[in-house]
Coordinates of C-alpha atoms in Angstrom, one line a residue:
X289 CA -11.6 -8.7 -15.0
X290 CA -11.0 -5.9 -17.8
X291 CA -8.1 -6.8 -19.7
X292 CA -4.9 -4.9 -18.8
X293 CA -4.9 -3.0 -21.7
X294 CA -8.1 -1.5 -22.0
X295 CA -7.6 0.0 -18.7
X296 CA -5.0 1.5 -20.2
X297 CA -7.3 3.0 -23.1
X298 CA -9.5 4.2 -20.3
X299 CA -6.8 5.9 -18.7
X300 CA -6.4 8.2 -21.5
X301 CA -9.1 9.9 -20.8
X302 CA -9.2 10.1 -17.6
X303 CA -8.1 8.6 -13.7
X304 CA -8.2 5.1 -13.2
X305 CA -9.5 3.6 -9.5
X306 CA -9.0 -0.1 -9.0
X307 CA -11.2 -1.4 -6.1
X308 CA -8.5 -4.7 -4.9
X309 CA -9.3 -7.5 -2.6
X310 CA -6.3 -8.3 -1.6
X311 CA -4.0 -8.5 -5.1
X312 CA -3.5 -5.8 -7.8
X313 CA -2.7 -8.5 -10.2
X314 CA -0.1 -6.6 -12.0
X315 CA -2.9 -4.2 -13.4
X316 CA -1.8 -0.4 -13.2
X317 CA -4.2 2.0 -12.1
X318 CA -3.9 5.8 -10.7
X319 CA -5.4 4.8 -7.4
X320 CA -5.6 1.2 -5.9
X321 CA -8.3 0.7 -3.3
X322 CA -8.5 -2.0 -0.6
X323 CA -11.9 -1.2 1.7
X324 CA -11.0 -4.1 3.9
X325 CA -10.4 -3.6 7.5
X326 CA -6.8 -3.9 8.4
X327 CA -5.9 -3.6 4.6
X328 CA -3.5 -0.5 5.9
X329 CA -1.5 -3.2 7.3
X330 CA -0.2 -4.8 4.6
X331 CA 0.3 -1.6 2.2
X332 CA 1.8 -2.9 -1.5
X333 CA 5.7 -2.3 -1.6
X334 CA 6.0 -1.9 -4.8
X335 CA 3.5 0.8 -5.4
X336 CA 3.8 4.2 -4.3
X337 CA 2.1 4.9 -0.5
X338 CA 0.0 8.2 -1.9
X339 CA -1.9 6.1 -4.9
X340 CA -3.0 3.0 -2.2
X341 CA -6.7 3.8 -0.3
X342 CA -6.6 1.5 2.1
X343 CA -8.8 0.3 5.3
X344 CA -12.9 1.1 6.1
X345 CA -12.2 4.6 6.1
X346 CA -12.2 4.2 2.3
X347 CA -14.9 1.8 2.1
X348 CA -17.5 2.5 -1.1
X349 CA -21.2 2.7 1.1
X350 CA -23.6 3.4 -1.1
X351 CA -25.3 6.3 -0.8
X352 CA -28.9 4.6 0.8
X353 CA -27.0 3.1 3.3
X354 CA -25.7 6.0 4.7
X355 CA -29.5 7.7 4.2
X356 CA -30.4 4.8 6.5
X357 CA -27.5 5.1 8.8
X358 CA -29.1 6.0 12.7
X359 CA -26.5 8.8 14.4
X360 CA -27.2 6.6 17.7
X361 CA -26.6 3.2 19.0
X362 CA -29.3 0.7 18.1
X363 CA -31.6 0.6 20.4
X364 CA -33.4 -2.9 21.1
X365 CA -37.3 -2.9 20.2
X366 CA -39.8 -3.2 22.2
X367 CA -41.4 -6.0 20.0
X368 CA -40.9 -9.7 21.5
X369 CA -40.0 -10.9 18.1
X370 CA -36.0 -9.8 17.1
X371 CA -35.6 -9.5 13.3
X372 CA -32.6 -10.7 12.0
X373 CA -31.4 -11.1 8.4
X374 CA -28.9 -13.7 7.2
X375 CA -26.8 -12.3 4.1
X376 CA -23.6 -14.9 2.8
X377 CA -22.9 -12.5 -0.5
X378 CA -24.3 -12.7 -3.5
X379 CA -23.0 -15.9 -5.1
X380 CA -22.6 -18.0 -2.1
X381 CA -19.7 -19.7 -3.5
X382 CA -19.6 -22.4 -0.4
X383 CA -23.1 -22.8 -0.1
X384 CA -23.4 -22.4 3.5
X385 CA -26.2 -20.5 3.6
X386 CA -28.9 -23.3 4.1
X387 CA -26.3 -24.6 7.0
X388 CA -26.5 -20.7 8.7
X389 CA -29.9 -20.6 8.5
X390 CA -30.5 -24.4 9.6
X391 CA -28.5 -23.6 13.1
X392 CA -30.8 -20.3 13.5
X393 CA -33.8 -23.3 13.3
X394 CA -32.5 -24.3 17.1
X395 CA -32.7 -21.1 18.9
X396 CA -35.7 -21.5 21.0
X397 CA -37.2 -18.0 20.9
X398 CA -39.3 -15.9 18.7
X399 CA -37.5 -14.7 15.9
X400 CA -38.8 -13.4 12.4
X401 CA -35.4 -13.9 10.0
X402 CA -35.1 -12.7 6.7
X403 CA -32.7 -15.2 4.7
X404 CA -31.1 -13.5 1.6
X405 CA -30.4 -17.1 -1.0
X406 CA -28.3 -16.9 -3.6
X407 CA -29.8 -17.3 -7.1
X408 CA -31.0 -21.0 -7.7
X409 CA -30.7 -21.9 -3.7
X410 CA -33.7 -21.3 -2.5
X411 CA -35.7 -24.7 -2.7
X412 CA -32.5 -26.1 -0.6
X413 CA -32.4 -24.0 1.7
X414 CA -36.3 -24.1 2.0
X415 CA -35.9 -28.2 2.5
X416 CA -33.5 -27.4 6.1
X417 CA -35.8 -25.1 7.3
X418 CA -39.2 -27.2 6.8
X419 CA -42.0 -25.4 7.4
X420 CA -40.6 -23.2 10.5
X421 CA -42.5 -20.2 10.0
X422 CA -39.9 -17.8 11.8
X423 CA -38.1 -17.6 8.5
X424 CA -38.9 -16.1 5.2
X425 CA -36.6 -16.3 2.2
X426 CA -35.8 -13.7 -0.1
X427 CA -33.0 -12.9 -3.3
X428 CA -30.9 -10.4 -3.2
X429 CA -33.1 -7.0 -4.1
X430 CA -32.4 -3.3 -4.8
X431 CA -34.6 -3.0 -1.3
X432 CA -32.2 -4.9 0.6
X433 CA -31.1 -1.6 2.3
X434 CA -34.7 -1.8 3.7
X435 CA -34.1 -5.0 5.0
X436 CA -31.2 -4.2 7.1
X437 CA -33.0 -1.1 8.5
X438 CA -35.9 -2.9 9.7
X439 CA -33.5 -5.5 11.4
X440 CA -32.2 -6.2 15.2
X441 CA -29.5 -8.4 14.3
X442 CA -27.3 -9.6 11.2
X443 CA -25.8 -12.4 10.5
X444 CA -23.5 -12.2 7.8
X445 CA -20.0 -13.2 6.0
X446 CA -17.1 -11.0 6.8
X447 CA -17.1 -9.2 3.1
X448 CA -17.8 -6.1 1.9
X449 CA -21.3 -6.1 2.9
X450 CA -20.4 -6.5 6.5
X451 CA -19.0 -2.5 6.2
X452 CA -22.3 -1.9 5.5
X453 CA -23.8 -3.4 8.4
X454 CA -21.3 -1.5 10.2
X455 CA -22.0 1.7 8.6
X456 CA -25.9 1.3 10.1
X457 CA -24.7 -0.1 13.4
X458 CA -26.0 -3.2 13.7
X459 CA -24.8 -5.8 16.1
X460 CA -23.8 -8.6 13.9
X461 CA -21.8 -12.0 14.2
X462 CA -20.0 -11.7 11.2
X463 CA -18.3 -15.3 9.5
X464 CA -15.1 -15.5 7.5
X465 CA -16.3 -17.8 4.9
X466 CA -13.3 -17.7 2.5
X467 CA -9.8 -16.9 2.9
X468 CA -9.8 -12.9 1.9
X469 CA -12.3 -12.5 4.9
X470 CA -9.9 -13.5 7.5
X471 CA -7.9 -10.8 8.2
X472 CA -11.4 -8.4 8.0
X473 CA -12.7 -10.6 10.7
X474 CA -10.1 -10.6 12.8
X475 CA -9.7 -6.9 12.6
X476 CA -13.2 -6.4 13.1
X477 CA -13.4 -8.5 16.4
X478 CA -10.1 -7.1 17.5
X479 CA -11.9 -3.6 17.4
X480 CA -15.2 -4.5 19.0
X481 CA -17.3 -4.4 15.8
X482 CA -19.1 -7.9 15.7
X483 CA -18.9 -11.3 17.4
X484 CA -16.9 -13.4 14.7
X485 CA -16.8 -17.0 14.1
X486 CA -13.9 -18.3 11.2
X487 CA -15.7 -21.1 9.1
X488 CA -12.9 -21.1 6.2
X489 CA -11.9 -24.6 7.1
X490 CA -15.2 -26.0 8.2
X491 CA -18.4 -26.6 7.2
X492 CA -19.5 -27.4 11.3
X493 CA -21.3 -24.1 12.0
X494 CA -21.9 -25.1 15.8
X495 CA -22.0 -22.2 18.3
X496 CA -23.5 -19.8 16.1
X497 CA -27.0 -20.7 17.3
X498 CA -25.0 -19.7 20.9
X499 CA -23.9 -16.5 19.6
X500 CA -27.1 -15.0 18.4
X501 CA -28.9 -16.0 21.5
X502 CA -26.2 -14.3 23.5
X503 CA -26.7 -11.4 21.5
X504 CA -30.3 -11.4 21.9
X505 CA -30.0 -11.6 26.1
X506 CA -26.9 -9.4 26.4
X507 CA -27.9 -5.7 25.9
X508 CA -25.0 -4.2 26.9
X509 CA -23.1 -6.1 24.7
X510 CA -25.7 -5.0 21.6
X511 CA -25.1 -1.7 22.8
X512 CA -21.0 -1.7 22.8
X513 CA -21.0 -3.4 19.1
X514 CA -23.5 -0.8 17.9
X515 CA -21.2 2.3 19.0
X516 CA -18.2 0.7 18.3
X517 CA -19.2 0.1 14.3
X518 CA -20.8 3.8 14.2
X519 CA -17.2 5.0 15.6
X520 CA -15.6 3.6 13.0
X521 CA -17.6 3.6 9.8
X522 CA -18.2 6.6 9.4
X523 CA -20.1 6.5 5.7
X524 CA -18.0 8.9 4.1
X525 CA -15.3 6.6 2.4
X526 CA -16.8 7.3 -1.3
X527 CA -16.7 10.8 -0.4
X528 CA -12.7 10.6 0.4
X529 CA -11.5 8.7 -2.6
X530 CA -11.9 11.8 -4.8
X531 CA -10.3 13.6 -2.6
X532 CA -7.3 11.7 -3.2
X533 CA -6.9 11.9 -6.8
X534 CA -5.6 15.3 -6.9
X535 CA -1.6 15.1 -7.7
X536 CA -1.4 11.3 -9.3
X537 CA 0.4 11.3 -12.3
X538 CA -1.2 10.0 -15.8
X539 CA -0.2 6.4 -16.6
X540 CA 2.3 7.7 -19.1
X541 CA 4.1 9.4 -16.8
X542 CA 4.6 6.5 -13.9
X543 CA 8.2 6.3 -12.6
X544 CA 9.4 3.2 -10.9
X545 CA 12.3 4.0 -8.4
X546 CA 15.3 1.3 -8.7
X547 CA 17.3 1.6 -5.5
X548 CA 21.1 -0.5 -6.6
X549 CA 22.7 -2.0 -3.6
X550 CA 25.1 -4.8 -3.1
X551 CA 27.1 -5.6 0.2
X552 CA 30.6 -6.4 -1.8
X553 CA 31.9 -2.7 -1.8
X554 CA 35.6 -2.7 -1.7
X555 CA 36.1 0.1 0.0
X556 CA 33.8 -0.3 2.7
X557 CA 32.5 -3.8 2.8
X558 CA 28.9 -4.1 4.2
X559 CA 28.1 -0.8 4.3
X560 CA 24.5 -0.9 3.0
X561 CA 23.5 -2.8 6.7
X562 CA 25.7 -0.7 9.2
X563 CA 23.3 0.6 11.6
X564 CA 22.4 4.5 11.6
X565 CA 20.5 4.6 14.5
X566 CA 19.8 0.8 15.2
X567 CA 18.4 0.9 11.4
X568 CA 20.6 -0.6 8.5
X569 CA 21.4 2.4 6.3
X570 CA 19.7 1.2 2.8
X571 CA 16.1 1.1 5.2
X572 CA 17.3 4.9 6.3
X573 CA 17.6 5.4 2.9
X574 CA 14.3 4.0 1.8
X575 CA 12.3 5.7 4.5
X576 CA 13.3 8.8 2.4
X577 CA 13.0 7.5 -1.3
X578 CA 9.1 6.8 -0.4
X579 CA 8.5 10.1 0.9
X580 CA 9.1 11.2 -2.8
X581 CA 5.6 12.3 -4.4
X582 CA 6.8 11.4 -8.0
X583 CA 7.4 8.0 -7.2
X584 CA 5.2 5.5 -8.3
X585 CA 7.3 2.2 -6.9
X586 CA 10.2 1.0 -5.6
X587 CA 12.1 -2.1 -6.3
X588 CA 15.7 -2.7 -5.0
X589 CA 18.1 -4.5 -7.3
X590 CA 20.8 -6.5 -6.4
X591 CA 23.0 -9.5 -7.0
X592 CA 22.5 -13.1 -6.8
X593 CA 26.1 -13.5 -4.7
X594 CA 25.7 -14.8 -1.2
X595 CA 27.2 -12.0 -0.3
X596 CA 24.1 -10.5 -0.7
X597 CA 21.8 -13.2 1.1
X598 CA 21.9 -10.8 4.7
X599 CA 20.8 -7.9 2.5
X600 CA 17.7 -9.3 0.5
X601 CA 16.9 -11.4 4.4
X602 CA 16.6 -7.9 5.8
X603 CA 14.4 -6.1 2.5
X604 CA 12.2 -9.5 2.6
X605 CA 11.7 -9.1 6.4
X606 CA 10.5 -5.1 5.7
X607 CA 8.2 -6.1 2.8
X608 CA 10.4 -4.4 0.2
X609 CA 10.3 -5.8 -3.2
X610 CA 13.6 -7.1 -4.4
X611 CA 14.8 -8.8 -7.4
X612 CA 18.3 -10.1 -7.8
X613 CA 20.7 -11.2 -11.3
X614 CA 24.2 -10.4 -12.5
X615 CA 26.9 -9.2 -10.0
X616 CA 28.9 -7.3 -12.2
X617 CA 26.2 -6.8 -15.4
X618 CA 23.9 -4.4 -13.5
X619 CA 22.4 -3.4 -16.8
X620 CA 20.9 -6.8 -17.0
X621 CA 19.3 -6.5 -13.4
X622 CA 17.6 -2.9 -14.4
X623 CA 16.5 -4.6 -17.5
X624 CA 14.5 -7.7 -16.0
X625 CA 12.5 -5.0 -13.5
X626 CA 11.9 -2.5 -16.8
X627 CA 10.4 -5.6 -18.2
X628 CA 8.5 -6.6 -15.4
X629 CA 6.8 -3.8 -13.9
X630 CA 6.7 -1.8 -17.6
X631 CA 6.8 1.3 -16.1
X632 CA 7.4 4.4 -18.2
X633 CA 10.3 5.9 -16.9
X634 CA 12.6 4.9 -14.0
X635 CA 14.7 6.5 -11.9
X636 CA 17.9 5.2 -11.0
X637 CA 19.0 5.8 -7.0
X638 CA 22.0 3.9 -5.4
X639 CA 22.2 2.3 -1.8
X640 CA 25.2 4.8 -0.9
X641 CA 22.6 7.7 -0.3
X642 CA 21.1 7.7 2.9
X643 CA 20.8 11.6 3.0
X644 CA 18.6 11.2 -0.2
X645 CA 16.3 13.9 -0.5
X646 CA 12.6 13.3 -1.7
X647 CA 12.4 16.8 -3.0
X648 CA 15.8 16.5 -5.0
X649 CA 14.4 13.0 -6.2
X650 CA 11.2 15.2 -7.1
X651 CA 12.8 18.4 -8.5
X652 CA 14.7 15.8 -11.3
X653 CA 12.0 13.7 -12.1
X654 CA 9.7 17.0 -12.7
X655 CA 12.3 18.3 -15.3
X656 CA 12.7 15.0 -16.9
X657 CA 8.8 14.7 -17.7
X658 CA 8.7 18.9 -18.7
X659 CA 11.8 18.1 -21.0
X660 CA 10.7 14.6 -23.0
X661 CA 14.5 14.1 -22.1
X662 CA 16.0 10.3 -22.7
X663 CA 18.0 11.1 -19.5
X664 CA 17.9 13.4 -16.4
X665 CA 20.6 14.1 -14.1
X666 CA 21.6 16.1 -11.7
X667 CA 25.1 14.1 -11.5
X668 CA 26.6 14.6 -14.8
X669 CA 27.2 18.8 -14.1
X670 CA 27.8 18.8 -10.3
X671 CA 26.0 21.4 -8.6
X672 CA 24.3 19.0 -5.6
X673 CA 25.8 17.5 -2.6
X674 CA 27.8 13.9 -3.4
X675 CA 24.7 11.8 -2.0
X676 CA 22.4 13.5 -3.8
X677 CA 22.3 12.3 -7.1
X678 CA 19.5 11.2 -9.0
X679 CA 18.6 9.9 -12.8
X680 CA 15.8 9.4 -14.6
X681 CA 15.8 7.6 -17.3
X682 CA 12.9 6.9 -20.4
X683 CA 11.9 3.1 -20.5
X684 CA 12.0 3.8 -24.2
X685 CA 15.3 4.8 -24.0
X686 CA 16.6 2.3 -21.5
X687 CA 15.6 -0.5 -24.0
X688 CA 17.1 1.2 -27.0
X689 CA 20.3 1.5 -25.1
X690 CA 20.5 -2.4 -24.4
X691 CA 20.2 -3.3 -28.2
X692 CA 23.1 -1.6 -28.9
X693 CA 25.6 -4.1 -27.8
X694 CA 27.1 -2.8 -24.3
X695 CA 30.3 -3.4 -23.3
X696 CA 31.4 -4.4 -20.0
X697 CA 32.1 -1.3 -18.6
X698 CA 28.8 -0.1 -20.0
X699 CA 26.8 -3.0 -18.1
X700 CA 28.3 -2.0 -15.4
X701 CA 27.4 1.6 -14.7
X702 CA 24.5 1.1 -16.1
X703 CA 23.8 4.7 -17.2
X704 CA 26.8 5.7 -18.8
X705 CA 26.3 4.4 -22.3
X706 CA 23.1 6.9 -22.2
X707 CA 24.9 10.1 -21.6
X708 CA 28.4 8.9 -23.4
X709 CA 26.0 9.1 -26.6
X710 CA 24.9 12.8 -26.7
X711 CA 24.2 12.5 -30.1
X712 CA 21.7 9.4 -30.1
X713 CA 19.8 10.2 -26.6
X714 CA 18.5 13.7 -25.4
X715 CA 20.4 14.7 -22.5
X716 CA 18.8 17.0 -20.0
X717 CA 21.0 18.8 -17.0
X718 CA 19.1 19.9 -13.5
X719 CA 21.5 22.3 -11.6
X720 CA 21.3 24.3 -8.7
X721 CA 22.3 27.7 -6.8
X722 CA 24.6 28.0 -4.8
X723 CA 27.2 25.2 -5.9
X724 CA 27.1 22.7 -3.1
X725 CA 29.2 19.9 -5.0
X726 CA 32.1 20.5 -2.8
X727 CA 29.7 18.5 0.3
X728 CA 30.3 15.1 0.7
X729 CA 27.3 13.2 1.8
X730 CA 27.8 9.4 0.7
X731 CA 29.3 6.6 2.0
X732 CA 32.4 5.4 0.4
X733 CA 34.3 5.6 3.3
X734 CA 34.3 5.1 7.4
X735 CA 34.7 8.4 7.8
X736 CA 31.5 9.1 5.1
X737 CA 29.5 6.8 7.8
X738 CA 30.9 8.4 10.7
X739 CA 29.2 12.1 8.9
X740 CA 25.8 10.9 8.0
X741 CA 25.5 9.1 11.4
X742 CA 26.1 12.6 13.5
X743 CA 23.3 14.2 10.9
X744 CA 21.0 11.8 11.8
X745 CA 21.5 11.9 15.4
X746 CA 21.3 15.6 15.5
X747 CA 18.1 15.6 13.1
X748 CA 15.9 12.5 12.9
X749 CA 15.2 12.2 16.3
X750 CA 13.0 15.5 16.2
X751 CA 12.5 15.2 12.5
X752 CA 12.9 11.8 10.4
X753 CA 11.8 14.0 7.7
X754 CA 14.1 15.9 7.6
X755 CA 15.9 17.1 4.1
X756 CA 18.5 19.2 2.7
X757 CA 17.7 22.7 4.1
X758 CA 17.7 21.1 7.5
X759 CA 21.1 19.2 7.0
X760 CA 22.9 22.9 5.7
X761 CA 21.3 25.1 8.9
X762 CA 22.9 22.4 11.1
X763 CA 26.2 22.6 9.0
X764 CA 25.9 26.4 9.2
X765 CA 25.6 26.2 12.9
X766 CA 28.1 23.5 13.7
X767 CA 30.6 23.9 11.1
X768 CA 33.1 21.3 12.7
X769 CA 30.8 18.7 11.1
X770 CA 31.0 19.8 7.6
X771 CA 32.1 17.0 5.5
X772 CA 34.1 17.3 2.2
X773 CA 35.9 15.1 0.1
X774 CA 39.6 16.3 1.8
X775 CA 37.9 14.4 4.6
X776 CA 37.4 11.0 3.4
X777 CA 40.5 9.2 5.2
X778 CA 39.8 5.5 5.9

């Protein structure tokens, strides 16, 4: 793998695509790319949704594949001899490909099979076989494509290749050989695309001598896999990843939002998991933090209290990365993610939000990279909503803050050492017209919960999107809801 760091040299001149199986492995990239079927299952939490590719309609086909590709369903030749070709990757790394090609021995029919060996197998897999003359074996070639578009029948492991098989639509029983090709497999035979067979744990390849000879008596069935594959591989996956890069930020420029949450609020104890429709509010919340474009990834902070055991059970149960230290020394928490996921600039969001708006989060971070500012705000002059505060913060400046020997107070509120120095950090203001700050739209309070839970009843349902415009039309037409701070009570 290229080192970490020259990826980030290459980055400097231009966009970075990382093609993932399965694990990023800390390396940062503009675009992350997972081609494997039922990769948009498991999308990365900690990475932003717009800069992950993921599933077959992404998958990289090359280009003489998809020349080869038939707009039809394969239809079965006349010739009494079915060709099939046996592919296991390029390296093999289980060997198995002798085994495969040893059960394909005890069909009893005329086949002609085309083995593909892996370099310095071929005299082993030539001892199973013995002089059967159905079978000729070959090493991986540029004419491979060839190959496959001269074949009946595949049989193949569940990797990459397979989408390729897929994009020709060719019936194949494709074999999870390793672990990564699980889930592919299992997607792929959940959708109709192949007969499957999971060898990961066994070297006993019995019944796949069964499965190609069903294939090779059940029409119908050849038929169904052939127009299922060509339904959903579609060849154009190389063609869409450009598409995408259009709006990703440069690696200098990625912003890691740091939601703050803890379940020991004074004033209203809990409040981060009280339901807002049958959801715990922080999850309201960070259904809207992820639908900010600027966002590169999202890590909630919290404390290593039991108090806040229910609260990281229910983030860990919704994939949402969380990291936990210090109760009261918050600075410390924000410090151990800066250091982990080096990003260049965070922004700082607390769990008390759940009117967030994405385009607010948006509009601040925008100014904060036009300025160069240490710190962004659009808290510190009070123009927004209470609920909608955001700061972004330099990762430059966050670590020049902490060597300056914080005080308690300081470690505390995490920010406040930033903007108490005006004259050591560059301080940048966002604003807005007309003054709203007189709305109250966070939780402190019951009645704060009671307010956000009749916005979200009147809006979600018909828009979960829904932002700040929305939220003041409905206040303008029901004005009884309007909630300020003389209406805080208990």
């Amino acid at each position: 793998m290229i080192p970490p760091e020259e990826i980030d040299l290459l980055a400097a001149d231009g966009n970075v695509l990382m093609v993932v199986d399965g694990d990023v492995r800390g390396v940062r990239a503009h675009l992350y790319l997972d081609q494997n079927l039922g990769a948009d299952r498991h999308p990365w939490p900690d990475i932003a949704r717009d800069r992950q590719l993921l599933g077959a309609q992404y998958a990289l086909i090359r280009r003489s594949v998809v020349e080869a590709r038939r707009p039809r369903p394969w239809n079965w030749p006349e010739r009494e001899a079915p060709r099939l070709v046996v592919m296991l990757g390029g390296s093999d790394p289980r060997g198995l490909t002798g085994l495969v090609a040893a059960e394909l021995a005890r069909i009893d029919h005329d086949l002609r099979v085309t083995v593909v060996v892996p370099p310095g197998a071929r005299e082993a897999v030539a001892r199973r076989l013995g002089a059967d003359p159905r079978f000729s074996l070959i090493e991986t070639t540029p004419r491979l494509v060839d190959h496959l578009a001269a074949a009946d029948l595949v049989v193949s492991a569940a990797g990459t290749t397979a989408w390729e098989i897929c994009t020709l639509g060719l019936p194949a029983v494709l074999l999870a050989v390793v672990d990564n090709q699980r889930e592919s497999l299992a997607r792929a035979s959940e959708l109709g695309l192949c007969v499957g067979a999971d060898v990961t744990e066994r070297d006993d390849l019995g019944g796949l001598a069964e499965s190609v000879r069903s294939l090779i008596a059940d029409e119908p069935l050849r038929r169904r896999l052939s127009e299922r594959c060509l339904e959903h591989f579609d060849g154009e996956g190389r063609d869409a990843s450009p598409r995408r890069w259009s709006g990703t930020s440069t690696l200098d420029d990625m912003m890691l939002a740091v939601l703050q949450a803890r379940c020991s609020s004074t004033r209203l104890p809990g409040k981060v998991l009280a339901p807002v429709l049958d959801r715990p509010m922080i999850l309201r919340q960070l259904e809207r933090i992820e639908r900010a474009a600027r966002i590169d990834g999202l890590v909630v902070v919290t404390s290593v209290d039991p108090s806040d055991d229910p609260l990281v059970e229910v983030l860990d149960g919704e994939g949402i990365p969380t990291r936990r230290g210090s109760l009261a020394d918050v600075y410390s928490r924000f410090a151990g993610v800066v250091d982990e996921f080096g990003p260049e600039h965070i922004v700082r969001l607390t769990a008390d939000c759940p009117l967030t708006d994405p385009e607010v989060i948006d509009l601040v971070a925008q100014r904060h990279l036009e300025s160069g500012a240490d710190y962004t705000s659009n808290a510190l002059i009070r123009t927004f909503p209470h609920g909608l505060d955001v700061e972004c913060v330099s990762a430059d400046a966050f670590r020049r803050l902490g060597a300056l020997g914080l005080g308690p107070r300081e470690r505390e509120h995490v920010t406040l050492g930033l903007y108490a120095r005006p004259e050591m950090f560059r301080i940048e203001h966002v604003v807005r017209e007309p003054d709203l700050s007189g709305l109250r739209w966070t939780v402190d309070y019951r009645s704060d919960l009671e307010f956000v839970r009749r916005v979200y009843a009147e809006l979600h349902p018909s828009d979960p999107a829904f932002g700040t415009r929305d939220i003041l039309a409905l206040l303008e037409s029901r004005p009884e809801l309007v909630h300020t701070a003389d209406d805080i009570g208990d």
